[in-house]
């Protein structure tokens, strides 16, 4: 499975869920169970790669703004949600976190955290093979996000559009 195929699977699952966040994890699971175990493993690798690529301080700041604070688990859920928005949104937001406002509707932006979808590749793999996803088959996750650290007090100046969207006056 290529990276392009990975993004196609994300888009197919979004369509199957009729763009309903509550149905997305199940739709993705159903899509993955149509694949063979090697393809599911490749999907899991691409998903993990996207999670590592998005493990950036500026995205942690965006998650913090959106959640009114964010712990590491929240940041993980935020990145999973971002991945499920598709390739265009993912790439665009990696360049400028404020562009997330251009890729999700206001209802979805109220809770930009997906607590279920991140588990789906491993669960689908295990359902297909009867074995857990081999942990050594995924890119190691770094200990710290890349990029310049931030102070919550400076976020309104650093990300004014995002700040205003989540903190209307």
PDB file of C-alpha atoms in Angstrom:
ATOM      1  CA  UNK A   1       0.000   0.000   0.000  1.00  0.00           C
ATOM      2  CA  UNK A   2       1.418   3.329  -1.049  1.00  0.00           C
ATOM      3  CA  UNK A   3       0.964   6.583   0.820  1.00  0.00           C
ATOM      4  CA  UNK A   4      -1.539   7.557  -1.875  1.00  0.00           C
ATOM      5  CA  UNK A   5      -3.484   4.344  -1.202  1.00  0.00           C
ATOM      6  CA  UNK A   6      -3.438   5.179   2.508  1.00  0.00           C
ATOM      7  CA  UNK A   7      -5.028   8.567   1.876  1.00  0.00           C
ATOM      8  CA  UNK A   8      -7.560   6.949  -0.457  1.00  0.00           C
ATOM      9  CA  UNK A   9      -8.555   4.572   2.369  1.00  0.00           C
ATOM     10  CA  UNK A  10      -9.021   7.538   4.720  1.00  0.00           C
ATOM     11  CA  UNK A  11     -11.219   9.276   2.128  1.00  0.00           C
ATOM     12  CA  UNK A  12     -13.224   6.108   1.493  1.00  0.00           C
ATOM     13  CA  UNK A  13     -13.859   5.638   5.212  1.00  0.00           C
ATOM     14  CA  UNK A  14     -14.940   9.279   5.565  1.00  0.00           C
ATOM     15  CA  UNK A  15     -17.377   8.827   2.697  1.00  0.00           C
ATOM     16  CA  UNK A  16     -18.675   5.529   4.072  1.00  0.00           C
ATOM     17  CA  UNK A  17     -19.262   7.237   7.423  1.00  0.00           C
ATOM     18  CA  UNK A  18     -21.094   9.985   5.524  1.00  0.00           C
ATOM     19  CA  UNK A  19     -18.666  12.435   7.120  1.00  0.00           C
ATOM     20  CA  UNK A  20     -20.156  11.627  10.534  1.00  0.00           C
ATOM     21  CA  UNK A  21     -17.349  11.617  13.100  1.00  0.00           C
ATOM     22  CA  UNK A  22     -19.238   9.183  15.356  1.00  0.00           C
ATOM     23  CA  UNK A  23     -19.279   6.588  12.567  1.00  0.00           C
ATOM     24  CA  UNK A  24     -15.748   7.073  11.254  1.00  0.00           C
ATOM     25  CA  UNK A  25     -13.864   4.538  13.376  1.00  0.00           C
ATOM     26  CA  UNK A  26     -16.329   1.789  12.488  1.00  0.00           C
ATOM     27  CA  UNK A  27     -16.273   2.748   8.801  1.00  0.00           C
ATOM     28  CA  UNK A  28     -12.455   2.689   8.792  1.00  0.00           C
ATOM     29  CA  UNK A  29     -12.464  -0.680  10.535  1.00  0.00           C
ATOM     30  CA  UNK A  30     -14.836  -2.075   7.915  1.00  0.00           C
ATOM     31  CA  UNK A  31     -12.641  -0.725   5.104  1.00  0.00           C
ATOM     32  CA  UNK A  32      -9.494  -2.226   6.621  1.00  0.00           C
ATOM     33  CA  UNK A  33     -11.108  -5.622   7.110  1.00  0.00           C
ATOM     34  CA  UNK A  34     -11.633  -5.747   3.334  1.00  0.00           C
ATOM     35  CA  UNK A  35      -7.836  -5.692   2.875  1.00  0.00           C
ATOM     36  CA  UNK A  36      -5.310  -8.449   3.415  1.00  0.00           C
ATOM     37  CA  UNK A  37      -3.075  -8.458   6.474  1.00  0.00           C
ATOM     38  CA  UNK A  38      -0.056  -7.013   4.629  1.00  0.00           C
ATOM     39  CA  UNK A  39      -2.124  -4.071   3.401  1.00  0.00           C
ATOM     40  CA  UNK A  40      -3.483  -3.445   6.892  1.00  0.00           C
ATOM     41  CA  UNK A  41       0.074  -3.527   8.242  1.00  0.00           C
ATOM     42  CA  UNK A  42       1.112  -0.991   5.593  1.00  0.00           C
ATOM     43  CA  UNK A  43      -1.892   1.173   6.461  1.00  0.00           C
ATOM     44  CA  UNK A  44      -0.860   1.038  10.131  1.00  0.00           C
ATOM     45  CA  UNK A  45       2.681   2.068   9.146  1.00  0.00           C
ATOM     46  CA  UNK A  46       1.438   5.050   7.163  1.00  0.00           C
ATOM     47  CA  UNK A  47      -0.872   6.047  10.018  1.00  0.00           C
ATOM     48  CA  UNK A  48       2.020   5.834  12.492  1.00  0.00           C
ATOM     49  CA  UNK A  49       4.232   7.831  10.128  1.00  0.00           C
ATOM     50  CA  UNK A  50       1.602  10.581   9.951  1.00  0.00           C
ATOM     51  CA  UNK A  51       1.377  10.604  13.739  1.00  0.00           C
ATOM     52  CA  UNK A  52       5.165  11.061  13.964  1.00  0.00           C
ATOM     53  CA  UNK A  53       5.214  13.737  11.245  1.00  0.00           C
ATOM     54  CA  UNK A  54       2.529  15.678  13.091  1.00  0.00           C
ATOM     55  CA  UNK A  55       4.261  15.401  16.473  1.00  0.00           C
ATOM     56  CA  UNK A  56       5.187  19.082  16.394  1.00  0.00           C
ATOM     57  CA  UNK A  57       5.119  21.808  18.981  1.00  0.00           C
ATOM     58  CA  UNK A  58       2.998  24.080  16.768  1.00  0.00           C
ATOM     59  CA  UNK A  59       0.329  21.389  16.474  1.00  0.00           C
ATOM     60  CA  UNK A  60       0.485  20.741  20.202  1.00  0.00           C
ATOM     61  CA  UNK A  61      -0.203  24.468  20.617  1.00  0.00           C
ATOM     62  CA  UNK A  62      -3.195  24.181  18.260  1.00  0.00           C
ATOM     63  CA  UNK A  63      -4.537  21.230  20.274  1.00  0.00           C
ATOM     64  CA  UNK A  64      -3.998  23.213  23.465  1.00  0.00           C
ATOM     65  CA  UNK A  65      -5.959  26.172  22.059  1.00  0.00           C
ATOM     66  CA  UNK A  66      -8.773  23.939  20.747  1.00  0.00           C
ATOM     67  CA  UNK A  67      -9.087  22.055  24.012  1.00  0.00           C
ATOM     68  CA  UNK A  68      -8.586  24.946  26.396  1.00  0.00           C
ATOM     69  CA  UNK A  69      -5.511  23.000  27.492  1.00  0.00           C
ATOM     70  CA  UNK A  70      -4.230  19.627  26.322  1.00  0.00           C
ATOM     71  CA  UNK A  71      -2.368  16.696  27.807  1.00  0.00           C
ATOM     72  CA  UNK A  72      -0.269  14.280  25.748  1.00  0.00           C
ATOM     73  CA  UNK A  73      -3.288  11.970  25.210  1.00  0.00           C
ATOM     74  CA  UNK A  74      -5.346  14.915  23.966  1.00  0.00           C
ATOM     75  CA  UNK A  75      -2.574  15.835  21.548  1.00  0.00           C
ATOM     76  CA  UNK A  76      -2.532  12.251  20.276  1.00  0.00           C
ATOM     77  CA  UNK A  77      -6.306  12.349  19.725  1.00  0.00           C
ATOM     78  CA  UNK A  78      -5.973  15.717  17.969  1.00  0.00           C
ATOM     79  CA  UNK A  79      -3.377  14.322  15.556  1.00  0.00           C
ATOM     80  CA  UNK A  80      -5.552  11.278  14.851  1.00  0.00           C
ATOM     81  CA  UNK A  81      -8.455  13.615  14.076  1.00  0.00           C
ATOM     82  CA  UNK A  82      -6.221  15.681  11.809  1.00  0.00           C
ATOM     83  CA  UNK A  83      -5.151  12.586   9.867  1.00  0.00           C
ATOM     84  CA  UNK A  84      -8.758  11.619   9.278  1.00  0.00           C
ATOM     85  CA  UNK A  85      -9.445  14.990   7.649  1.00  0.00           C
ATOM     86  CA  UNK A  86      -7.436  13.721   4.676  1.00  0.00           C
ATOM     87  CA  UNK A  87      -4.184  14.447   2.905  1.00  0.00           C
ATOM     88  CA  UNK A  88      -4.906  18.019   1.814  1.00  0.00           C
ATOM     89  CA  UNK A  89      -5.905  19.121   5.311  1.00  0.00           C
ATOM     90  CA  UNK A  90      -3.054  17.201   6.920  1.00  0.00           C
ATOM     91  CA  UNK A  91      -0.384  18.711   4.664  1.00  0.00           C
ATOM     92  CA  UNK A  92      -1.869  22.196   4.867  1.00  0.00           C
ATOM     93  CA  UNK A  93      -2.091  22.183   8.665  1.00  0.00           C
ATOM     94  CA  UNK A  94       1.497  20.917   8.957  1.00  0.00           C
ATOM     95  CA  UNK A  95       2.528  24.132   7.177  1.00  0.00           C
ATOM     96  CA  UNK A  96       0.263  26.393   9.241  1.00  0.00           C
ATOM     97  CA  UNK A  97      -1.816  25.103  12.168  1.00  0.00           C
ATOM     98  CA  UNK A  98      -4.281  27.964  11.760  1.00  0.00           C
ATOM     99  CA  UNK A  99      -5.345  26.526   8.413  1.00  0.00           C
ATOM    100  CA  UNK A 100      -7.239  23.852  10.275  1.00  0.00           C
ATOM    101  CA  UNK A 101     -10.048  26.399  10.300  1.00  0.00           C
ATOM    102  CA  UNK A 102     -10.225  25.979   6.497  1.00  0.00           C
ATOM    103  CA  UNK A 103     -10.622  22.198   6.580  1.00  0.00           C
ATOM    104  CA  UNK A 104     -13.257  21.359   9.148  1.00  0.00           C
ATOM    105  CA  UNK A 105     -16.750  22.632   9.658  1.00  0.00           C
ATOM    106  CA  UNK A 106     -17.549  24.627  12.803  1.00  0.00           C
ATOM    107  CA  UNK A 107     -19.366  21.703  14.436  1.00  0.00           C
ATOM    108  CA  UNK A 108     -16.358  19.432  14.012  1.00  0.00           C
ATOM    109  CA  UNK A 109     -13.997  22.146  15.219  1.00  0.00           C
ATOM    110  CA  UNK A 110     -15.801  22.223  18.574  1.00  0.00           C
ATOM    111  CA  UNK A 111     -14.244  18.868  19.444  1.00  0.00           C
ATOM    112  CA  UNK A 112     -11.213  18.235  17.218  1.00  0.00           C
ATOM    113  CA  UNK A 113     -10.136  15.122  19.085  1.00  0.00           C
ATOM    114  CA  UNK A 114     -10.760  11.551  17.948  1.00  0.00           C
ATOM    115  CA  UNK A 115     -10.358   9.032  20.740  1.00  0.00           C
ATOM    116  CA  UNK A 116     -11.300   5.944  18.703  1.00  0.00           C
ATOM    117  CA  UNK A 117      -9.713   6.022  15.268  1.00  0.00           C
ATOM    118  CA  UNK A 118      -6.090   5.636  16.402  1.00  0.00           C
ATOM    119  CA  UNK A 119      -6.754   2.125  17.688  1.00  0.00           C
ATOM    120  CA  UNK A 120      -8.460   0.915  14.512  1.00  0.00           C
ATOM    121  CA  UNK A 121      -5.417  -0.204  12.460  1.00  0.00           C
ATOM    122  CA  UNK A 122      -4.074  -2.394  15.279  1.00  0.00           C
ATOM    123  CA  UNK A 123      -7.522  -3.791  16.058  1.00  0.00           C
ATOM    124  CA  UNK A 124      -8.177  -4.607  12.386  1.00  0.00           C
ATOM    125  CA  UNK A 125      -4.794  -6.292  12.071  1.00  0.00           C
ATOM    126  CA  UNK A 126      -5.451  -8.390  15.154  1.00  0.00           C
ATOM    127  CA  UNK A 127      -8.920  -9.297  13.928  1.00  0.00           C
ATOM    128  CA  UNK A 128      -7.495 -10.454  10.584  1.00  0.00           C
ATOM    129  CA  UNK A 129      -4.475 -12.337  11.922  1.00  0.00           C
ATOM    130  CA  UNK A 130      -5.297 -13.286  15.491  1.00  0.00           C
ATOM    131  CA  UNK A 131      -1.990 -11.654  16.445  1.00  0.00           C
ATOM    132  CA  UNK A 132      -1.189  -8.180  17.764  1.00  0.00           C
ATOM    133  CA  UNK A 133       0.300  -5.653  15.397  1.00  0.00           C
ATOM    134  CA  UNK A 134       4.089  -6.175  15.516  1.00  0.00           C
ATOM    135  CA  UNK A 135       5.373  -3.162  17.453  1.00  0.00           C
ATOM    136  CA  UNK A 136       8.762  -3.327  15.733  1.00  0.00           C
ATOM    137  CA  UNK A 137       7.065  -2.841  12.363  1.00  0.00           C
ATOM    138  CA  UNK A 138       6.133   0.779  13.106  1.00  0.00           C
ATOM    139  CA  UNK A 139       8.334   3.862  13.071  1.00  0.00           C
ATOM    140  CA  UNK A 140       9.373   4.679  16.640  1.00  0.00           C
ATOM    141  CA  UNK A 141       7.534   7.596  18.161  1.00  0.00           C
ATOM    142  CA  UNK A 142       9.818  10.401  19.376  1.00  0.00           C
ATOM    143  CA  UNK A 143       9.887  11.366  23.036  1.00  0.00           C
ATOM    144  CA  UNK A 144       9.392  15.091  22.430  1.00  0.00           C
ATOM    145  CA  UNK A 145       7.562  17.035  19.732  1.00  0.00           C
ATOM    146  CA  UNK A 146       9.792  18.781  17.216  1.00  0.00           C
ATOM    147  CA  UNK A 147       9.841  22.547  16.852  1.00  0.00           C
ATOM    148  CA  UNK A 148       9.960  25.605  19.032  1.00  0.00           C
ATOM    149  CA  UNK A 149       8.429  25.304  22.482  1.00  0.00           C
ATOM    150  CA  UNK A 150       5.626  27.676  23.348  1.00  0.00           C
ATOM    151  CA  UNK A 151       4.154  29.371  26.366  1.00  0.00           C
ATOM    152  CA  UNK A 152       0.329  29.395  26.695  1.00  0.00           C
ATOM    153  CA  UNK A 153       0.425  33.142  27.379  1.00  0.00           C
ATOM    154  CA  UNK A 154       1.990  33.746  23.953  1.00  0.00           C
ATOM    155  CA  UNK A 155      -0.493  31.697  21.941  1.00  0.00           C
ATOM    156  CA  UNK A 156      -2.960  34.539  21.193  1.00  0.00           C
ATOM    157  CA  UNK A 157      -0.151  36.413  19.438  1.00  0.00           C
ATOM    158  CA  UNK A 158       1.390  33.361  17.772  1.00  0.00           C
ATOM    159  CA  UNK A 159      -1.912  31.947  16.423  1.00  0.00           C
ATOM    160  CA  UNK A 160      -4.394  34.836  16.430  1.00  0.00           C
ATOM    161  CA  UNK A 161      -6.971  33.326  14.036  1.00  0.00           C
ATOM    162  CA  UNK A 162      -7.016  30.028  15.872  1.00  0.00           C
ATOM    163  CA  UNK A 163      -7.137  31.771  19.227  1.00  0.00           C
ATOM    164  CA  UNK A 164     -10.128  33.909  18.187  1.00  0.00           C
ATOM    165  CA  UNK A 165     -11.959  30.886  16.792  1.00  0.00           C
ATOM    166  CA  UNK A 166     -11.772  29.123  20.160  1.00  0.00           C
ATOM    167  CA  UNK A 167     -11.919  32.170  22.391  1.00  0.00           C
ATOM    168  CA  UNK A 168     -14.517  34.528  20.931  1.00  0.00           C
ATOM    169  CA  UNK A 169     -14.936  37.747  22.829  1.00  0.00           C
TER     170      UNK A 169
END
